[in-house]
Short mmCIF file of C-alpha atoms in Angstrom, two decimals:
data_model
loop_
_atom_site.label_atom_id
_atom_site.label_comp_id
_atom_site.label_asym_id
_atom_site.label_seq_id
_atom_site.Cartn_x
_atom_site.Cartn_y
_atom_site.Cartn_z
CA MET A 428 18.34 42.91 -31.14
CA LYS A 429 20.67 43.66 -28.23
CA ASN A 430 18.50 46.53 -27.00
CA ILE A 431 15.33 44.43 -27.23
CA PHE A 432 16.60 41.55 -25.04
CA THR A 433 18.40 43.56 -22.35
CA PRO A 434 15.26 44.88 -20.56
CA LEU A 435 13.74 41.39 -20.62
CA PHE A 436 16.89 39.93 -19.08
CA LEU A 437 16.87 42.58 -16.36
CA LEU A 438 13.20 41.95 -15.62
CA VAL A 439 13.81 38.22 -15.19
CA PHE A 440 16.87 38.90 -13.05
CA ILE A 441 15.04 41.32 -10.77
CA THR A 442 12.04 39.00 -10.42
CA THR A 443 14.30 36.06 -9.57
CA ALA A 444 16.41 38.05 -7.15
CA TRP A 445 13.40 39.22 -5.16
CA SER A 446 11.48 35.92 -5.25
CA GLN A 447 11.02 34.13 -1.94
CA LYS A 448 11.52 30.49 -1.00
CA VAL A 449 8.48 28.23 -0.99
CA GLU A 450 7.19 28.24 2.57
CA ILE A 451 6.52 25.00 4.43
CA PRO A 452 3.25 25.35 6.36
CA VAL A 453 4.09 24.10 9.84
CA ASP A 454 0.72 24.00 11.60
CA THR A 455 -2.43 24.73 9.66
CA THR A 456 -5.84 23.23 8.86
CA VAL A 457 -8.66 23.78 6.39
CA THR A 458 -12.08 22.18 6.99
CA THR A 459 -14.81 21.76 4.40
CA ASN A 460 -18.25 20.15 4.48
CA HIS A 461 -19.41 17.40 2.11
CA SER A 462 -21.79 14.52 1.66
CA VAL A 463 -21.61 11.11 -0.02
CA THR A 464 -24.04 8.28 -0.66
CA ILE A 465 -22.73 4.96 0.69
CA ASN A 466 -24.76 1.80 0.29
CA SER A 467 -27.78 3.95 -0.64
CA LYS A 468 -27.52 6.07 2.52
CA ASN A 469 -26.53 9.75 2.58
CA ILE A 470 -23.55 10.48 4.82
CA ASP A 471 -22.62 14.05 5.78
CA TYR A 472 -18.98 14.55 6.72
CA THR A 473 -16.22 17.09 7.22
CA ALA A 474 -12.86 16.93 5.47
CA THR A 475 -9.93 18.50 7.30
CA THR A 476 -6.66 18.89 5.45
CA GLY A 477 -3.64 20.33 7.10
CA MET A 478 -0.04 20.26 8.21
CA GLN A 479 0.70 19.07 11.74
CA PRO A 480 4.20 19.47 13.18
CA LEU A 481 6.51 16.87 14.65
CA TRP A 482 8.62 18.20 17.52
CA ASN A 483 12.02 17.25 18.89
CA ASN A 484 12.75 16.87 22.60
CA ASP A 485 13.26 20.62 22.88
CA GLY A 486 9.80 21.35 21.54
CA GLU A 487 11.09 22.61 18.20
CA PRO A 488 9.36 21.55 14.98
CA ILE A 489 11.58 19.25 12.89
CA ALA A 490 8.98 18.24 10.32
CA SER A 491 5.47 19.05 9.19
CA LEU A 492 3.23 16.23 7.99
CA PHE A 493 0.35 16.65 5.61
CA TYR A 494 -2.85 14.74 6.34
CA THR A 495 -6.50 14.51 5.32
CA TYR A 496 -9.05 13.62 7.98
CA TYR A 497 -12.62 12.60 7.18
CA LYS A 498 -15.13 12.67 10.03
CA ARG A 499 -18.79 11.82 9.86
CA SER A 500 -20.81 14.88 10.90
CA ASP A 501 -23.82 13.26 12.54
CA VAL A 502 -21.85 11.21 15.10
CA LYS A 503 -21.22 13.36 18.16
CA ASN A 504 -20.07 10.66 20.58
CA THR A 505 -16.83 9.21 19.21
CA GLU A 506 -16.10 6.71 21.98
CA ASN A 507 -17.74 3.97 19.90
CA ARG A 508 -16.79 5.42 16.52
CA PRO A 509 -13.75 3.69 14.96
CA LEU A 510 -10.82 5.71 13.64
CA VAL A 511 -8.89 4.22 10.71
CA ILE A 512 -5.34 5.52 10.24
CA SER A 513 -4.13 4.97 6.67
CA PHE A 514 -0.61 4.77 5.23
CA ASN A 515 0.71 3.89 1.81
CA GLY A 516 4.18 2.57 1.18
CA GLY A 517 7.17 2.94 -1.09
CA PRO A 518 8.93 3.84 1.11
CA GLY A 519 8.55 7.32 -0.29
CA SER A 520 5.00 7.04 -1.60
CA ALA A 521 2.31 9.55 -0.72
CA SER A 522 -0.86 8.34 0.97
CA VAL A 523 -2.75 9.03 -2.23
CA TRP A 524 -3.57 5.57 -3.56
CA MET A 525 -5.94 4.32 -0.88
CA HIS A 526 -7.13 7.88 -0.27
CA VAL A 527 -8.67 8.58 -3.67
CA ALA A 528 -9.12 5.04 -4.96
CA TYR A 529 -10.11 2.81 -2.05
CA THR A 530 -11.56 3.68 1.35
CA GLY A 531 -12.17 7.43 1.10
CA PRO A 532 -15.43 9.17 0.17
CA ARG A 533 -14.12 10.11 -3.29
CA VAL A 534 -12.48 7.89 -5.91
CA LEU A 535 -10.79 8.31 -9.27
CA LYS A 536 -12.62 8.49 -12.53
CA ILE A 537 -11.27 5.31 -14.15
CA ASP A 538 -12.81 2.47 -16.10
CA ASP A 539 -14.13 -0.65 -14.37
CA GLU A 540 -10.79 -2.44 -14.69
CA GLY A 541 -8.74 0.49 -13.37
CA TYR A 542 -7.39 2.03 -16.57
CA PRO A 543 -7.16 5.83 -16.94
CA ILE A 544 -9.83 7.77 -18.75
CA GLN A 545 -10.24 11.45 -19.58
CA PRO A 546 -11.34 13.88 -18.44
CA TYR A 547 -9.44 13.14 -15.24
CA GLY A 548 -10.97 13.70 -11.85
CA ILE A 549 -12.85 12.13 -8.98
CA LYS A 550 -16.38 11.03 -8.19
CA GLU A 551 -18.32 9.79 -5.18
CA ASN A 552 -17.26 6.46 -3.70
CA PRO A 553 -20.43 4.48 -2.93
CA HIS A 554 -18.35 1.80 -1.19
CA SER A 555 -16.30 3.99 1.18
CA ILE A 556 -15.96 2.78 4.78
CA LEU A 557 -16.84 6.27 6.05
CA ASP A 558 -20.25 4.97 7.06
CA VAL A 559 -18.64 2.81 9.79
CA ALA A 560 -15.38 4.64 10.55
CA ASP A 561 -13.66 8.01 10.38
CA ILE A 562 -10.42 7.98 8.38
CA VAL A 563 -7.15 9.91 8.42
CA TYR A 564 -4.61 9.60 5.58
CA VAL A 565 -1.10 10.40 6.77
CA ASN A 566 1.83 11.34 4.52
CA PRO A 567 5.25 10.58 6.02
CA VAL A 568 8.13 13.01 5.60
CA ASN A 569 8.94 13.88 1.96
CA THR A 570 5.71 12.41 0.62
CA GLY A 571 2.69 14.42 -0.48
CA TYR A 572 3.22 17.91 0.95
CA SER A 573 5.03 16.64 4.06
CA ARG A 574 8.52 18.04 4.56
CA PRO A 575 11.36 18.05 7.09
CA ILE A 576 12.11 21.44 8.61
CA PRO A 577 15.80 22.36 8.35
CA ASP A 578 17.64 23.54 11.45
CA GLU A 579 19.10 27.02 11.78
CA ASP A 580 22.05 25.90 9.66
CA GLY A 581 19.74 24.72 6.90
CA LYS A 582 20.45 21.05 7.54
CA VAL A 583 18.13 18.05 7.95
CA ASP A 584 19.04 15.02 10.03
CA ARG A 585 17.91 12.31 7.63
CA GLU A 586 18.48 9.56 10.17
CA LYS A 587 15.46 10.80 12.12
CA PHE A 588 13.09 9.96 9.24
CA PHE A 589 14.39 7.68 6.52
CA GLY A 590 14.66 4.14 7.82
CA VAL A 591 12.49 1.30 9.09
CA GLN A 592 12.93 2.08 12.76
CA ALA A 593 13.11 5.87 12.49
CA ASP A 594 9.93 5.95 10.40
CA ILE A 595 7.97 3.94 12.97
CA LYS A 596 9.26 5.94 15.91
CA TYR A 597 8.49 9.45 14.67
CA LEU A 598 5.11 8.49 13.20
CA ALA A 599 4.02 7.09 16.55
CA GLU A 600 4.90 10.44 18.16
CA TRP A 601 2.99 12.30 15.46
CA LEU A 602 -0.07 10.08 15.87
CA ASN A 603 -0.15 10.75 19.61
CA THR A 604 -0.49 14.45 18.83
CA PHE A 605 -3.13 13.86 16.19
CA VAL A 606 -5.26 11.66 18.43
CA SER A 607 -5.00 14.16 21.28
CA ARG A 608 -5.83 17.20 19.15
CA ASN A 609 -8.84 15.50 17.62
CA GLU A 610 -10.07 13.96 20.89
CA ARG A 611 -9.95 10.36 19.65
CA TRP A 612 -8.35 8.61 22.62
CA LEU A 613 -11.58 6.79 23.46
CA SER A 614 -12.22 5.64 19.89
CA PRO A 615 -11.46 2.10 18.68
CA LYS A 616 -8.41 2.48 16.43
CA TYR A 617 -7.28 0.66 13.30
CA LEU A 618 -4.16 0.89 11.18
CA ILE A 619 -4.26 0.11 7.47
CA GLY A 620 -1.11 0.02 5.37
CA GLU A 621 -0.45 -0.88 1.76
CA SER A 622 2.77 -2.38 0.37
CA TYR A 623 5.68 -0.91 2.41
CA GLY A 624 2.93 0.64 4.52
CA THR A 625 2.38 -2.87 5.91
CA THR A 626 5.92 -2.82 7.32
CA ARG A 627 5.11 0.59 8.76
CA VAL A 628 1.82 -0.34 10.45
CA SER A 629 3.13 -3.71 11.69
CA GLY A 630 5.90 -1.88 13.51
CA LEU A 631 3.58 0.89 14.66
CA ALA A 632 1.23 -1.60 16.31
CA LEU A 633 3.85 -2.38 18.95
CA GLU A 634 5.45 1.08 19.04
CA LEU A 635 2.11 2.71 19.76
CA GLN A 636 1.48 0.26 22.60
CA ASN A 637 4.94 0.42 24.15
CA SER A 638 5.87 4.08 23.66
CA GLN A 639 2.53 5.90 23.38
CA TRP A 640 0.37 3.49 25.43
CA MET A 641 -2.13 3.48 22.60
CA TYR A 642 -3.86 0.16 21.91
CA LEU A 643 -5.46 -0.91 18.66
CA ASN A 644 -8.42 -3.05 17.65
CA GLY A 645 -7.13 -4.03 14.25
CA VAL A 646 -4.38 -3.91 11.66
CA ILE A 647 -5.14 -4.32 7.93
CA LEU A 648 -2.27 -5.34 5.66
CA VAL A 649 -2.98 -4.54 2.01
CA SER A 650 -0.57 -6.25 -0.41
CA PRO A 651 1.94 -6.87 2.38
CA THR A 652 5.71 -6.91 2.12
CA GLU A 653 7.73 -9.60 3.86
CA ILE A 654 7.55 -7.56 7.13
CA GLY A 655 10.89 -8.98 8.20
CA ILE A 656 9.85 -12.64 7.90
CA ASP A 657 12.55 -14.59 6.08
CA ARG A 658 11.75 -16.63 2.95
CA ASP A 659 15.04 -16.66 1.08
CA GLY A 660 16.42 -19.67 -0.74
CA PRO A 661 14.26 -22.59 -1.86
CA VAL A 662 11.12 -21.32 -0.13
CA GLY A 663 11.36 -17.95 -1.84
CA ILE A 664 11.86 -19.59 -5.24
CA ALA A 665 8.98 -22.03 -4.78
CA ASN A 666 6.62 -19.34 -3.49
CA ARG A 667 6.65 -17.62 -6.91
CA LEU A 668 4.79 -20.39 -8.71
CA PRO A 669 1.21 -19.72 -7.50
CA TYR A 670 1.51 -16.11 -8.69
CA PHE A 671 2.96 -17.28 -12.02
CA ALA A 672 -0.09 -19.52 -12.40
CA ALA A 673 -2.51 -16.69 -11.61
CA ALA A 674 -0.91 -14.33 -14.15
CA ALA A 675 -0.76 -17.04 -16.80
CA TRP A 676 -4.41 -17.93 -16.17
CA TYR A 677 -5.42 -14.29 -16.65
CA HIS A 678 -3.59 -14.15 -19.99
CA ASP A 679 -5.05 -17.46 -21.17
CA ALA A 680 -1.57 -18.99 -21.31
CA LEU A 681 -2.37 -22.31 -19.61
CA PRO A 682 -3.62 -25.63 -21.00
CA ALA A 683 -7.38 -25.80 -21.53
CA GLU A 684 -8.02 -28.03 -18.51
CA LEU A 685 -6.46 -25.38 -16.26
CA GLN A 686 -8.01 -22.38 -18.03
CA ASN A 687 -11.44 -23.92 -17.49
CA LYS A 688 -11.00 -23.96 -13.73
CA GLU A 689 -12.13 -21.14 -11.45
CA LEU A 690 -9.04 -19.17 -10.46
CA GLU A 691 -9.19 -20.02 -6.77
CA ASP A 692 -9.63 -23.73 -7.53
CA LEU A 693 -6.57 -23.61 -9.78
CA LEU A 694 -4.52 -21.78 -7.17
CA GLU A 695 -5.39 -24.28 -4.47
CA GLU A 696 -4.01 -27.02 -6.72
CA VAL A 697 -0.83 -25.06 -7.46
CA GLU A 698 -0.31 -24.17 -3.80
CA ASN A 699 -0.51 -27.83 -2.80
CA TYR A 700 2.03 -28.77 -5.46
CA THR A 701 4.32 -25.92 -4.41
CA ILE A 702 4.32 -26.90 -0.74
CA ASN A 703 4.32 -30.67 -1.00
CA GLU A 704 6.34 -31.42 -4.15
CA LEU A 705 8.25 -28.45 -5.59
CA THR A 706 9.85 -27.16 -2.38
CA PRO A 707 11.48 -30.53 -1.49
CA VAL A 708 13.10 -30.67 -4.94
CA LEU A 709 14.44 -27.12 -4.60
CA VAL A 710 15.76 -27.79 -1.10
CA LYS A 711 18.16 -30.41 -2.52
CA GLY A 712 19.38 -27.95 -5.17
CA GLY A 713 22.07 -29.38 -7.43
CA PHE A 714 21.82 -32.72 -5.65
CA SER A 715 18.25 -33.32 -6.77
CA GLU A 716 17.90 -36.34 -9.03
CA THR A 717 17.84 -35.43 -12.72
CA ALA A 718 14.50 -37.13 -13.17
CA LYS A 719 13.04 -35.15 -10.26
CA LYS A 720 14.28 -31.86 -11.75
CA GLU A 721 12.87 -32.78 -15.16
CA GLU A 722 9.54 -33.63 -13.58
CA ALA A 723 9.51 -30.39 -11.56
CA ALA A 724 10.36 -28.31 -14.65
CA GLU A 725 7.58 -29.93 -16.61
CA LYS A 726 5.06 -29.25 -13.86
CA MET A 727 6.25 -25.67 -13.44
CA ALA A 728 5.83 -25.14 -17.17
CA TYR A 729 2.34 -26.63 -16.97
CA TYR A 730 1.33 -24.17 -14.26
CA SER A 731 3.30 -21.06 -15.33
CA GLY A 732 2.76 -20.74 -19.08
CA ILE A 733 6.49 -20.60 -19.85
CA SER A 734 8.49 -23.43 -21.41
CA LYS A 735 10.13 -26.35 -19.65
CA GLU A 736 13.34 -25.61 -21.54
CA VAL A 737 13.55 -22.07 -20.18
CA ILE A 738 12.82 -23.27 -16.66
CA LEU A 739 15.61 -25.86 -16.82
CA GLN A 740 17.99 -23.23 -18.22
CA ASN A 741 17.30 -21.28 -15.03
CA ASN A 742 17.80 -24.34 -12.78
CA LEU A 743 14.12 -24.09 -11.73
CA ASP A 744 14.88 -20.60 -10.35
CA VAL A 745 12.76 -18.33 -12.57
CA ASP A 746 12.81 -14.83 -11.13
CA TYR A 747 9.95 -12.38 -11.32
CA ARG A 748 11.47 -9.92 -13.77
CA PHE A 749 12.26 -12.67 -16.24
CA PHE A 750 8.69 -13.99 -15.96
CA TRP A 751 7.21 -10.55 -16.70
CA LYS A 752 9.32 -10.44 -19.86
CA GLU A 753 8.86 -14.08 -20.89
CA LEU A 754 5.16 -14.83 -20.38
CA LYS A 755 3.96 -12.94 -23.47
CA ARG A 756 7.25 -12.52 -25.29
CA LYS A 757 5.82 -14.25 -28.38
CA ASP A 758 3.07 -11.62 -28.46
CA GLY A 759 5.64 -8.82 -28.32
CA VAL A 760 4.52 -7.43 -24.95
CA THR A 761 5.50 -7.58 -21.28
CA VAL A 762 3.25 -7.92 -18.24
CA GLY A 763 3.11 -5.57 -15.29
CA ARG A 764 4.94 -5.98 -11.99
CA LEU A 765 2.41 -4.65 -9.48
CA ASP A 766 -0.51 -5.81 -11.58
CA SER A 767 0.18 -8.35 -14.29
CA ARG A 768 -3.06 -7.63 -16.12
CA TYR A 769 -1.31 -4.58 -17.59
CA LEU A 770 0.77 -4.85 -20.77
CA GLY A 771 3.86 -2.94 -21.88
CA ILE A 772 5.91 -2.54 -25.04
CA ASP A 773 9.70 -2.78 -24.87
CA ALA A 774 12.28 -1.56 -27.36
CA LYS A 775 13.38 -5.15 -27.86
CA GLU A 776 11.56 -8.42 -27.42
CA ALA A 777 14.88 -9.93 -26.35
CA GLY A 778 16.11 -9.48 -22.81
CA ASP A 779 15.59 -10.64 -19.25
CA SER A 780 13.32 -7.92 -17.85
CA PRO A 781 10.82 -5.25 -18.95
CA ASP A 782 11.94 -1.72 -19.78
CA TYR A 783 9.38 -0.22 -17.41
CA ASN A 784 6.47 -1.03 -15.11
CA ALA A 785 3.41 -0.91 -17.36
CA GLU A 786 0.94 -0.70 -14.48
CA LEU A 787 2.66 2.14 -12.62
CA THR A 788 2.77 4.48 -15.59
CA SER A 789 -0.94 3.82 -16.10
CA TRP A 790 -1.75 4.60 -12.48
CA LEU A 791 0.26 7.83 -12.39
CA HIS A 792 -1.60 8.83 -15.54
CA SER A 793 -4.86 9.06 -13.57
CA PHE A 794 -3.83 9.61 -9.93
CA THR A 795 -1.53 12.61 -10.31
CA PRO A 796 -3.96 15.09 -11.91
CA ALA A 797 -6.81 13.87 -9.71
CA ILE A 798 -5.11 14.37 -6.34
CA ASN A 799 -3.60 17.75 -7.25
CA HIS A 800 -6.97 19.05 -8.42
CA TYR A 801 -8.96 17.51 -5.57
CA LEU A 802 -6.84 18.87 -2.73
CA ARG A 803 -6.86 22.40 -4.13
CA GLN A 804 -10.31 22.74 -5.67
CA ASP A 805 -12.48 20.52 -3.47
CA LEU A 806 -10.67 20.56 -0.13
CA ASN A 807 -9.33 24.13 -0.49
CA PHE A 808 -5.77 23.34 0.57
CA GLU A 809 -3.41 25.71 -1.20
CA THR A 810 0.37 25.64 -1.21
CA ASP A 811 3.19 26.12 -3.69
CA LEU A 812 4.85 22.95 -2.46
CA LYS A 813 5.08 20.16 -4.99
CA TYR A 814 2.90 17.15 -4.20
CA TYR A 815 5.33 14.24 -4.07
CA MET A 816 3.69 11.12 -5.46
CA PHE A 817 7.09 9.57 -4.76
CA GLY A 818 9.44 11.65 -2.65
CA PRO A 819 13.20 11.78 -1.98
CA VAL A 820 13.59 9.38 0.95
CA HIS A 821 16.53 7.29 -0.21
CA PRO A 822 18.89 5.96 0.97
CA TRP A 823 16.47 4.14 3.29
CA ASP A 824 17.89 2.27 6.26
CA ARG A 825 16.31 -1.19 6.13
CA SER A 826 18.30 -2.65 8.99
CA GLY A 827 16.50 -4.01 12.02
CA ASP A 828 13.24 -4.84 10.26
CA ASN A 829 11.45 -6.91 12.88
CA SER A 830 8.04 -5.53 12.00
CA GLY A 831 6.40 -8.95 11.69
CA GLU A 832 7.63 -9.97 15.11
CA ASN A 833 6.54 -6.57 16.42
CA LEU A 834 3.04 -7.21 15.14
CA ARG A 835 3.00 -10.66 16.75
CA GLN A 836 4.07 -9.17 20.07
CA ALA A 837 1.41 -6.47 19.81
CA MET A 838 -1.23 -9.14 19.22
CA ALA A 839 0.04 -11.25 22.10
CA GLN A 840 -0.01 -8.27 24.47
CA ASN A 841 -3.43 -7.09 23.31
CA PRO A 842 -6.18 -9.74 23.10
CA ASN A 843 -8.42 -7.25 21.25
CA LEU A 844 -6.03 -6.85 18.29
CA ASP A 845 -7.01 -8.68 15.09
CA VAL A 846 -5.24 -8.69 11.71
CA MET A 847 -6.60 -8.99 8.17
CA ILE A 848 -4.53 -9.40 4.99
CA GLN A 849 -5.81 -8.33 1.56
CA SER A 850 -4.00 -9.39 -1.61
CA GLY A 851 -4.53 -9.35 -5.36
CA TYR A 852 -3.82 -12.60 -7.17
CA PHE A 853 -2.14 -10.80 -10.09
CA ASP A 854 0.30 -8.80 -7.95
CA GLY A 855 3.86 -9.79 -8.87
CA ALA A 856 5.60 -7.50 -6.37
CA ALA A 857 3.89 -8.50 -3.12
CA THR A 858 2.42 -11.79 -4.21
CA TYR A 859 -0.70 -13.25 -2.64
CA PHE A 860 1.06 -16.54 -1.79
CA ASN A 861 3.86 -14.72 0.00
CA ALA A 862 1.13 -12.88 1.91
CA LYS A 863 -0.35 -16.21 2.94
CA TYR A 864 3.12 -17.41 3.92
CA THR A 865 3.53 -14.29 6.06
CA MET A 866 0.25 -15.03 7.81
CA TRP A 867 1.21 -18.67 8.42
CA GLN A 868 4.62 -17.69 9.85
CA LEU A 869 3.53 -14.66 11.86
CA ASP A 870 2.48 -16.65 14.91
CA PRO A 871 4.51 -19.88 15.08
CA SER A 872 2.59 -21.00 18.17
CA GLY A 873 -0.69 -21.07 16.26
CA LYS A 874 -2.44 -19.74 19.35
CA MET A 875 -3.63 -16.56 17.61
CA LYS A 876 -4.50 -17.96 14.18
CA ASP A 877 -8.21 -17.34 14.74
CA ARG A 878 -7.38 -13.61 14.88
CA LEU A 879 -5.62 -13.67 11.48
CA SER A 880 -7.55 -13.70 8.20
CA PHE A 881 -6.81 -13.52 4.48
CA LYS A 882 -8.84 -12.12 1.58
CA GLY A 883 -7.88 -12.53 -2.08
CA TYR A 884 -9.09 -10.65 -5.16
CA GLU A 885 -8.89 -11.11 -8.93
CA SER A 886 -6.83 -7.97 -9.37
CA GLY A 887 -3.33 -6.71 -8.57
CA HIS A 888 -1.43 -4.73 -5.96
CA MET A 889 -4.17 -2.12 -5.77
CA MET A 890 -7.07 -4.53 -6.02
CA TYR A 891 -9.54 -1.72 -5.44
CA LEU A 892 -8.91 -0.23 -8.91
CA ARG A 893 -11.12 -2.97 -10.32
CA ALA A 894 -14.73 -1.92 -9.71
CA GLU A 895 -15.89 -5.31 -8.46
CA ASP A 896 -13.03 -5.51 -5.96
CA LEU A 897 -13.50 -1.90 -4.83
CA LYS A 898 -16.88 -3.02 -3.59
CA ASN A 899 -15.79 -6.38 -2.20
CA ALA A 900 -12.59 -5.21 -0.52
CA ASN A 901 -14.34 -2.29 1.24
CA GLU A 902 -17.05 -4.65 2.39
CA ASP A 903 -14.36 -6.95 3.79
CA ILE A 904 -12.90 -4.04 5.76
CA ARG A 905 -16.35 -3.06 6.97
CA GLU A 906 -17.00 -6.59 8.23
CA PHE A 907 -13.53 -6.79 9.78
CA ILE A 908 -14.14 -3.61 11.76
CA GLU A 909 -17.58 -4.67 12.90
CA ASN A 910 -16.40 -8.14 13.91
CA SER A 911 -13.33 -6.88 15.79
CA LEU A 912 -15.23 -4.45 18.00
CA PRO A 913 -15.70 -6.13 21.39
CA LYS A 914 -19.06 -6.12 23.05
CA GLU A 915 -19.52 -3.24 25.46
CA GLY A 916 -18.03 -4.12 28.82
CA ALA A 917 -16.27 -7.27 27.56
CA PRO A 918 -12.84 -7.60 29.25
CA ALA A 919 -9.68 -7.79 27.14
CA LYS A 920 -8.14 -10.96 28.53
CA TYR A 921 -7.17 -14.53 27.65
#
């Protein structure tokens, strides 16, 4: 036996000793030609995937960012052709979700409600916005194939990449290079971000104007974070209730008179109660009259599908994780965080929070094989780098998050800049009512409210996974772009 295994050991040792490190492509592109049918019209386009460097002040590459750029082939004059720049969130998430499930020319093979099916893969997206705009999907450092480039000592300065302000600053520099290389300075430009990507694009709106002198026509916030707008304390607690009602309505956990309402009619009722009655009770905290607290608990139970007793035990402060565990506890399942339509099974029915995020495991089930196959087989981008669905970006410096105020300033400085928010009613992480609250608080003066709009969908964080909302949400983007393009020759002024 000893003689049999020794040559094998030596072979493995020699192979390992002579193997090379995985190379990080610094500056490379691959372009392929494709077509897609959108709204019954054939669209020819090119897809360019590649790695574009980010340089330091000495002109040395310090990172290489992976991107995919879709450009309609039959449009030669790009001065009137919008460019949409797309980011996902995390932080640490690849720009995969909106790429192969929302706005791009190809989407996942999933069922009509967004659940994974096999065989995995992609198909044409008949609702893509490529008919009205070119699109680039950008992966920040340590997401997708994007990587930092170590210095001569093999070290990476993490402070240059992994924080709210650092992220915004270096991405603005990178976008300047991209726009210049692809001759898109004359094009109307739009940023779209999802989840933490909304923090990113809100900050970028002002950074691009102030540091790159690049002005935008629109910013689209998909399932937005708080973008630095405070809502702690009683307001934060009260703001949960409309989402609780939406999730409970979906799971048929409300009284019949509420279940029989259209969802948006129900939510309008719950929102009015939240603002006008619940918040004042919570503001007084432990000094609220006992009768008022009892009344509030009863109403919260009525709208949320969980018991008055449990709500009082929590002093009216029912947090999200407890709700995801409690709503269907009697049925032995939990509900999802990012999309509460999804169900999970925990080891124990007891407890205060789910064991895992039921929706996220479902999404990774279908997204991961699809993107890895698509980039290599369809777009011909080959590398031995691992595609980071979620990359190593933590610890993340969250200090100095003024992204909401940055977006307001960008709008104030640029009369042509409009903002649209898109939210799923069943999203328990970036709730639709918090998104509305963000919109209401973004411009305290109210002077720009006609340039802010909100769209809601009967789905979750990634509303586009539901077939009906894939169509509707893309159409909303299409209309937003068309409506935010100024008439030729119209001056940008107040």
